Coordinates of C-alpha atoms in Angstrom, one line a residue:
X111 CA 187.8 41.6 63.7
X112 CA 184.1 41.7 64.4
X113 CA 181.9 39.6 62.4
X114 CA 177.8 39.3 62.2
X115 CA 176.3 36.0 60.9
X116 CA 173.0 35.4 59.0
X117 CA 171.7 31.9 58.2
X118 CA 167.9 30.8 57.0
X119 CA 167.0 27.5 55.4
X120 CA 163.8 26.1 54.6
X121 CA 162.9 22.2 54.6
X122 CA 160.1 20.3 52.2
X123 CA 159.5 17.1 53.8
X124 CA 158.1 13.8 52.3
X125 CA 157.4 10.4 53.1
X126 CA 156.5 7.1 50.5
X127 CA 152.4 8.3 50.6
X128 CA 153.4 12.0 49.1
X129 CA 155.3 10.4 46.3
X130 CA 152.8 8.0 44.4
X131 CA 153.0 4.9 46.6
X132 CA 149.6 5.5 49.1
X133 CA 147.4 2.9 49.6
X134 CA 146.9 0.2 52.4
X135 CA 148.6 -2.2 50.2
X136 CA 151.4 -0.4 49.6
X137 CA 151.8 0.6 53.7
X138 CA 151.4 -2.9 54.3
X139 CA 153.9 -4.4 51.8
X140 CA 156.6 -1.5 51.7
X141 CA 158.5 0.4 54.5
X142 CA 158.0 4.0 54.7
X143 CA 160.8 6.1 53.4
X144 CA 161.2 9.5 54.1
X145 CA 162.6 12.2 51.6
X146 CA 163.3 16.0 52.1
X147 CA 165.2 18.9 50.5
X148 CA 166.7 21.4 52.2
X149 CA 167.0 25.0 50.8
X150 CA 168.9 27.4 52.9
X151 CA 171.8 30.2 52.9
X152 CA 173.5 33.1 54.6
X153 CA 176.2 36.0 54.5
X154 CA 178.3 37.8 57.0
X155 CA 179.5 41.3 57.6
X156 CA 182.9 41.1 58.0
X157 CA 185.0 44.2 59.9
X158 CA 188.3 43.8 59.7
X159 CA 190.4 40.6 57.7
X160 CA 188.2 39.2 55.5
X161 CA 190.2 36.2 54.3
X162 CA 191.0 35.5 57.9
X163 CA 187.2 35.0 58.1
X164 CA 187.0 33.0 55.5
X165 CA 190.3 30.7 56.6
X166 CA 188.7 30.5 60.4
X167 CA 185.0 30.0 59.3
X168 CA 185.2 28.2 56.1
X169 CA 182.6 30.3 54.6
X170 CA 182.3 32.6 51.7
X171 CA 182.6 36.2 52.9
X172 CA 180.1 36.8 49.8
X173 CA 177.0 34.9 51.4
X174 CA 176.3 31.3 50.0
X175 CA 172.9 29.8 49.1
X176 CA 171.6 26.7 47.9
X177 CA 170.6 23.2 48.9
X178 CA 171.8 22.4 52.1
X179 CA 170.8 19.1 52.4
X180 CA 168.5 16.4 50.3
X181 CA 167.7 13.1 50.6
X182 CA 165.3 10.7 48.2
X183 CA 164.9 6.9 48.9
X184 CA 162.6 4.5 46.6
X185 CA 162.1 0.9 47.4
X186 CA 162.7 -1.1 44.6
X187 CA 161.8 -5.0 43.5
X188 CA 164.9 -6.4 45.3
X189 CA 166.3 -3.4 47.6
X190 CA 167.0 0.3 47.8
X191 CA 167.3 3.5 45.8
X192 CA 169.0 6.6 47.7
X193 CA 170.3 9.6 46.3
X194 CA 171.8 12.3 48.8
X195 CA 173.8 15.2 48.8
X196 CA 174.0 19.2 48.7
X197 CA 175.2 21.8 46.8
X198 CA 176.0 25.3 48.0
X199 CA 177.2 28.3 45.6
X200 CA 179.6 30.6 46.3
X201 CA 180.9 28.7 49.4
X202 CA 181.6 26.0 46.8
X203 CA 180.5 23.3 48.7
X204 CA 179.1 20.2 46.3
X205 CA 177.9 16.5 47.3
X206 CA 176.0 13.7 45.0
X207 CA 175.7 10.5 46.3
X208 CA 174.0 7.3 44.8
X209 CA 173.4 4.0 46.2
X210 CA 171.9 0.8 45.6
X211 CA 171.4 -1.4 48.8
X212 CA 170.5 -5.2 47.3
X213 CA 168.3 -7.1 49.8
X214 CA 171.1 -10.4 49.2
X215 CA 173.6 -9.1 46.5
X216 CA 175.2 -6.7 47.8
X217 CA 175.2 -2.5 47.1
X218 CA 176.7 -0.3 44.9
X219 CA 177.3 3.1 45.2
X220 CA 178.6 6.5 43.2
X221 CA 179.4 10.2 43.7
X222 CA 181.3 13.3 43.5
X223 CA 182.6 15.4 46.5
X224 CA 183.8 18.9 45.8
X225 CA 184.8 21.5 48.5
X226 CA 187.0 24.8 49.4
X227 CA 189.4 25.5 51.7
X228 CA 190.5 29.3 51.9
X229 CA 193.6 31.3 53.2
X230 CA 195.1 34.1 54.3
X231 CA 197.3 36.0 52.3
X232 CA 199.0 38.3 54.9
X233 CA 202.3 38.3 56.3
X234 CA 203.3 38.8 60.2
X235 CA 203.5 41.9 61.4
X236 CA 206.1 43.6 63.4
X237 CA 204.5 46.0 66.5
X238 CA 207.2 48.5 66.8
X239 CA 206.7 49.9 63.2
X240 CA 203.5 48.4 62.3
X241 CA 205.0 46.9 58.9
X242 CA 203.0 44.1 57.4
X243 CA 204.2 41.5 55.1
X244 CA 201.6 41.5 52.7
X245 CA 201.6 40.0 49.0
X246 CA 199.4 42.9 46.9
X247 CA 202.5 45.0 47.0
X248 CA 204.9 42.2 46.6
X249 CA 204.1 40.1 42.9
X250 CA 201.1 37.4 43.6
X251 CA 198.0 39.9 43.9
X252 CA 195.0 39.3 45.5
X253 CA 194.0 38.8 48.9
X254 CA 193.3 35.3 50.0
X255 CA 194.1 32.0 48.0
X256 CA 191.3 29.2 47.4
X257 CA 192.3 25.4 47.3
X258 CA 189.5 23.5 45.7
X259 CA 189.3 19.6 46.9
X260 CA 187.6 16.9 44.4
X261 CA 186.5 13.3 44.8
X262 CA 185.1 11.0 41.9
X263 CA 184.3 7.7 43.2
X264 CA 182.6 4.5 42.3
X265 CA 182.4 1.0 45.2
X266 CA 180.5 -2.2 45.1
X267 CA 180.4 -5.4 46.7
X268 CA 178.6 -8.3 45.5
X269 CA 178.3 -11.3 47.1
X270 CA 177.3 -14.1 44.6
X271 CA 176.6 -16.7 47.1
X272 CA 176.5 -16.5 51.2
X273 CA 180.3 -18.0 51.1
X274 CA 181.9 -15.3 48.7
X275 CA 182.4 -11.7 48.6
X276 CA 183.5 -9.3 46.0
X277 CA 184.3 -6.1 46.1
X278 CA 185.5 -3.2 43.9
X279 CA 186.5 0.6 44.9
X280 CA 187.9 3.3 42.0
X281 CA 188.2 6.8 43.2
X282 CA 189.9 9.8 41.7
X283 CA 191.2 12.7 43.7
X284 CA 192.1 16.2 42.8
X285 CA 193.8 19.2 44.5
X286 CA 194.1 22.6 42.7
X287 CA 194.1 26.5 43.5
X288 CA 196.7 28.2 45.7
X289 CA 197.2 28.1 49.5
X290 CA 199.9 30.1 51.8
X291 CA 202.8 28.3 53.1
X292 CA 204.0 28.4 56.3
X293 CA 207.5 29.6 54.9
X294 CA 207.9 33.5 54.6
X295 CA 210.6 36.1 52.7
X296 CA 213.0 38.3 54.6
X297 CA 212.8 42.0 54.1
X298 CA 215.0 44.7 55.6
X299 CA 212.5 47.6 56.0
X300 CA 212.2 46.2 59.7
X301 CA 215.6 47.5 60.6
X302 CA 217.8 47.6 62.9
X303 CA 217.2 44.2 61.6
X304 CA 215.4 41.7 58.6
X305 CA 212.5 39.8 59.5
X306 CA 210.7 36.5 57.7
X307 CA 207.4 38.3 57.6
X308 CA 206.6 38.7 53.9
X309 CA 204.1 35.6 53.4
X310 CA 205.0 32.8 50.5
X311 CA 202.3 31.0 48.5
X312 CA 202.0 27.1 47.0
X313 CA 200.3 26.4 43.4
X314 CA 198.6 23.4 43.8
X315 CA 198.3 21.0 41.1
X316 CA 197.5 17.5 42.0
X317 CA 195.8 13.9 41.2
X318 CA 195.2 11.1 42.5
X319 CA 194.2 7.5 41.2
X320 CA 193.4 4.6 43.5
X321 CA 191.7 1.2 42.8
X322 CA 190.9 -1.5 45.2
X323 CA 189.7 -5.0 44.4
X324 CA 189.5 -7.6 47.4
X325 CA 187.5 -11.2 47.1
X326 CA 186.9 -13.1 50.1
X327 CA 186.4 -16.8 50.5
X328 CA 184.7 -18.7 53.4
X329 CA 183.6 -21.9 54.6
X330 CA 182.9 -23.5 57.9
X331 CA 186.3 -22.9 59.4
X332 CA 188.4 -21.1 57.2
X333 CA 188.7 -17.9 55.2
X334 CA 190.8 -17.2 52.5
X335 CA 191.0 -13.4 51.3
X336 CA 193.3 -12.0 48.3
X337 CA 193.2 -8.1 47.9
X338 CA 194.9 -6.1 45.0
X339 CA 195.9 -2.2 45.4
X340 CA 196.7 0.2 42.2
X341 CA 198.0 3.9 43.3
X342 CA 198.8 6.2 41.1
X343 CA 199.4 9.8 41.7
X344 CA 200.6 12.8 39.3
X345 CA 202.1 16.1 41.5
X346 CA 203.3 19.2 40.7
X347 CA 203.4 22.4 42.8
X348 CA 205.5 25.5 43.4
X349 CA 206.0 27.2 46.4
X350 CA 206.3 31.1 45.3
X351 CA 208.6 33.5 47.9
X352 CA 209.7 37.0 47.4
X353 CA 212.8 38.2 49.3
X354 CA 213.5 41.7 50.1
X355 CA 210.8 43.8 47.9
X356 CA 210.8 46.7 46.5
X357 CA 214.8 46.6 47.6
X358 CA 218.0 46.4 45.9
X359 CA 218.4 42.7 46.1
X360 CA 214.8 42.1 45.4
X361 CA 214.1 38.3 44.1
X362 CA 211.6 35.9 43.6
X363 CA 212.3 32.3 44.1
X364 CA 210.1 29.7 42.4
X365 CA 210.3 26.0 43.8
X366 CA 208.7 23.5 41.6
X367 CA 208.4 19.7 43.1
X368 CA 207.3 17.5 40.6
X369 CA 206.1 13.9 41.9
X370 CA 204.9 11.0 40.2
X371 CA 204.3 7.7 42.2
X372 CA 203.1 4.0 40.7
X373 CA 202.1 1.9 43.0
X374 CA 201.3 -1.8 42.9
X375 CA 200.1 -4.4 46.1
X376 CA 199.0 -7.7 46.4
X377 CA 198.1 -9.6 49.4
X378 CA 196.9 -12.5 50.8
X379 CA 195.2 -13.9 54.4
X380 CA 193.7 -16.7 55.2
X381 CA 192.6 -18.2 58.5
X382 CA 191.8 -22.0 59.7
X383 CA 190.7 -23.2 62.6
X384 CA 192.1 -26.7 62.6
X385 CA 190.3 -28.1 65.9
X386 CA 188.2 -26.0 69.0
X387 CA 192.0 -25.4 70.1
X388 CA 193.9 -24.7 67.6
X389 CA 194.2 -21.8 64.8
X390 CA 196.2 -20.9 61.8
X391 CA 196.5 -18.0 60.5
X392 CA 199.4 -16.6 57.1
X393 CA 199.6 -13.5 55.1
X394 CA 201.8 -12.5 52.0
X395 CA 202.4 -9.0 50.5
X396 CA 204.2 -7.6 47.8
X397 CA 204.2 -3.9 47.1
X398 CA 206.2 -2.0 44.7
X399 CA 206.7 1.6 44.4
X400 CA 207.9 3.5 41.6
X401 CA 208.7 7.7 41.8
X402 CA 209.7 10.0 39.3
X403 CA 211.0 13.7 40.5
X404 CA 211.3 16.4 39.0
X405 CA 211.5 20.3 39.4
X406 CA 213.8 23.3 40.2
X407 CA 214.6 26.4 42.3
X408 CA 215.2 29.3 40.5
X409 CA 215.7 33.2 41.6
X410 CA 214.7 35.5 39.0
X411 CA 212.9 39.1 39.1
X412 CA 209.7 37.5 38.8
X413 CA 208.1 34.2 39.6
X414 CA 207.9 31.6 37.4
X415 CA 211.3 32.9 35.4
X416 CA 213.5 31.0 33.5
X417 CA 217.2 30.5 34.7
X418 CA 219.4 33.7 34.4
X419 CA 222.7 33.2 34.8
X420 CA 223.6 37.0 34.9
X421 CA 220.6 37.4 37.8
X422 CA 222.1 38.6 41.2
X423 CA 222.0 36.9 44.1
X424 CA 223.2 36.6 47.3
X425 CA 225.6 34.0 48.4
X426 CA 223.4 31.3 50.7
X427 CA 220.6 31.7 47.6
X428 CA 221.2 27.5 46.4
X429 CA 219.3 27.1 43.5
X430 CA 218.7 23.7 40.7
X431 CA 217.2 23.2 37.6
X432 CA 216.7 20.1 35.5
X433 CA 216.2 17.9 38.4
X434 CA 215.7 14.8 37.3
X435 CA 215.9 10.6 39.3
X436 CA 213.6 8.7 40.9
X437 CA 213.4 5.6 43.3
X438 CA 212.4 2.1 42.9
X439 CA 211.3 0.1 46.4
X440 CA 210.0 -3.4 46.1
X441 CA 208.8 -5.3 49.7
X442 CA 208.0 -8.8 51.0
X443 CA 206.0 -9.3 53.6
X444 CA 204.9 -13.2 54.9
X445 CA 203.5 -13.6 58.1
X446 CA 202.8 -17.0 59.8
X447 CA 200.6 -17.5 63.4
X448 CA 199.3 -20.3 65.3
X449 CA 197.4 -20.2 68.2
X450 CA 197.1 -22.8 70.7
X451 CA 194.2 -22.7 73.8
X452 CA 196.1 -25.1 76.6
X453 CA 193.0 -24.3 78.8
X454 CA 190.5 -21.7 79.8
X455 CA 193.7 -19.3 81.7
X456 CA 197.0 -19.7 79.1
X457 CA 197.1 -19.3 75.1
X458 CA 200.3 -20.1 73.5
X459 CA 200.9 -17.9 70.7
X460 CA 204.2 -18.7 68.8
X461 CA 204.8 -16.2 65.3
X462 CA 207.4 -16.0 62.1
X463 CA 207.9 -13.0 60.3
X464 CA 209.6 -12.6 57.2
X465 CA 210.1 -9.1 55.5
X466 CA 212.6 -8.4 52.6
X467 CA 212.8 -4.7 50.7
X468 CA 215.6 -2.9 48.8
X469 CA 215.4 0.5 47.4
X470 CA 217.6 2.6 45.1
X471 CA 217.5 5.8 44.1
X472 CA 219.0 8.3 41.6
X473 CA 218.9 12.2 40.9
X474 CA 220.7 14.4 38.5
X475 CA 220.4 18.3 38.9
X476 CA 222.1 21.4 37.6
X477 CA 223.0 23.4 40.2
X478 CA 223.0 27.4 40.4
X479 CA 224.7 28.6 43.1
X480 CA 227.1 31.9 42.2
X481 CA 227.7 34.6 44.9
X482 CA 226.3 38.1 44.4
X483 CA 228.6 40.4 42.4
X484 CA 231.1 37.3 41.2
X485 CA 230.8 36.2 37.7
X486 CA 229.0 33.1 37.1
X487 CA 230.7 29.8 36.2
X488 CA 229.6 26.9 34.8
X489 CA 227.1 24.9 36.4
X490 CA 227.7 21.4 37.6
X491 CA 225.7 18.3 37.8
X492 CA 225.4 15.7 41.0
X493 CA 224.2 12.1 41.0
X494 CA 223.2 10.0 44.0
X495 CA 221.9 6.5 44.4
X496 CA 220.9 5.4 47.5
X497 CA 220.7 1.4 47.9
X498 CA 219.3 -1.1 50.9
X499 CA 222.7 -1.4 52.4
X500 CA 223.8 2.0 52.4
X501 CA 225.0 5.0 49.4
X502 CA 227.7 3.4 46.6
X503 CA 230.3 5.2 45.7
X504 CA 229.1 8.4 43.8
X505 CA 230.2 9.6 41.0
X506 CA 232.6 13.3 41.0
X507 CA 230.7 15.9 40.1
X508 CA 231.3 17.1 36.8
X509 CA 230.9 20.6 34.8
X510 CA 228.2 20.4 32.9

């Protein structure tokens, strides 16, 4: 693959003077801030595999344009006003950032992050015949798969006086667009014999909620911090793979995994330093963790399908439906330290740990799984907990 790059960008710069705040009082009361936008873009000429270019490089093999890169600061009353970020088409490529910087207060800041990350769509290949795996011929279409990458997020800290501290962090994360997997389909038009080279794909469909409040506590010689975490996150991909195509046992097999996890933490540390010798030092957490799943694996002509009883398939093809469980983990955590200097050379150090968790689990799932050629029979279901102290005795499985 050869590749020729072309890049140009073009830069306005400013300081305080240029925007309304010239004046030998102002230089003399106000520090000088520098702004600047940054307007720039560029393209290639791509010979050979153009979505390997844009996998390697992380570029659009289109050409991208925009601003590359701004930056505006204004000196406020009691601190600082900066906005930053860039934003560059085609390549999909987006920052905003704003933040207040209060001289004694604290900051605050806000944003939104957006990028892509491309891949390849192509199979292996196999040198003796030439034969590659590739998906335009084989159901998904295209040539290269896009994953876009999002962040919404908000922070502050304040600090009401010089002995507390407060601080607050909410962000929101997405993932969604396609990517290739590293798993690939078997196909039999390599003979003497079948080769994983036909590529397989995952649908991305993600989110992602996290929230983080911590306030801190301080005098002379202690510190007393207390910190609460809420996770939540919503998932549910499919990986697509296509097995034998265009042959006599051609099938597409369409695994969904569907994820949601709650979680909830709470800590607390605090420190003392009883005399110039001595030091204390305990922690608590709690955390619990709640997941739903979800999802199937199903072989059908096309991906996607519904469950076919009557579809043939081979007999290693295991396939699921109705999947559904989940787990439940709760942890404690306590920590106690204490430090003792016996001199200038030796530190004795002695420590108590205390940690408790137990965990169960369940899953139910109708199961799929008929030989090639046989008639199919009636599906079953399976349950299985899982607790701290080892699996209890499962339940037969049952026809449905």
């Amino acid at each position: 693959m050869k590749t020729r790059f072309l890049s140009t960008s073009v830069s306005i710069l400013a300081v305080s003077g240029a925007l309304g705040l010239a004046g030998p009082l102002a230089a003399a009361t106000e520090p000088e801030l520098e702004n600047y936008i940054e307007i720039g873009g560029g393209g290639a000429w791509v010979d050979g595999d153009a979505a390997a270019f844009q996998q390697r490089h992380g570029l659009a093999r289109k050409g991208y344009g925009g601003i590359t890169d701004f930056l505006y600061s204004k000196a406020t009353t009691n601190g600082t006003l900066t906005t930053s970020g860039h934003a560059l088409w085609e390549n999909h490529d987006y920052l905003f950032s704003l933040r207040y910087d209060h001289n004694t207060k604290g900051y605050f800041r806000a944003g939104l992050r957006s990028f892509r990350l491309w891949s390849d769509e192509s199979g292996d290949v196999v040198p003796a015949s030439g034969l590659l795996g590739g998906l335009t011929s084989y159901g998904l279409g295209g040539d290269f798969y896009a994953l876009d990458r999002t962040e919404l997020f908000a922070e502050g800290l304040f600090k009401p006086t010089e002995l507390i501290d407060l601080h607050l962090k909410v962000s929101h994360t997405l993932r969604d667009g396609m990517k290739a997997s590293t798993m690939q389909g078997a196909t039999s038009h390599t003979r003497p014999g079948a080769r994983n080279i036909v590529p397989a794909a995952w649908n991305i469909d993600e989110q992602r909620t996290v929230v983080d409040l911590d306030a801190t506590l301080r005098n002379e010689n202690a510190t007393l911090t207390t910190a609460v975490r809420l996770d939540y996150a919503d998932n549910d991909n499919a990986r697509y793979i296509r097995h034998n195509p265009n042959e006599a046992l051609d099938r597409s097999v369409t695994t969904r995994e569907q994820t949601d996890t709650d979680l909830f933490h709470v800590r607390a540390i605090t420190t003392n330093r009883i005399n110039d010798r001595v030091f204390l030092s305990a922690a608590y957490a709690y955390t619990t963790i709640d997941t739903t799943l979800g999802g199937s694996r199903i072989y059908g002509r096309e991906f996607d399908a519904l469950y076919d009883p009557t579809f043939v398939r081979t007999g290693n093809n295991h396939g699921y439906f109705d999947l559904t469980g989940g787990t439940d983990t709760k942890q404690h955590v306590t920590n106690l330290n204490l430090m003792y200097e016996v001199d200038d050379y030796w530190v004795i150090v002695p420590s108590f740990r205390f940690e408790r968790e137990g965990r169960e689990g369940l899953v139910d799932f109708e199961e799929t799984n008929q030989i090639a050629g046989f008639v199919p029979g009636p599906s079953r279901t399976q349950a299985i907990a899982i607790g701290r102290n080892g699996p209890p005795p499962s339940r037969p499985a049952t026809p449905a």
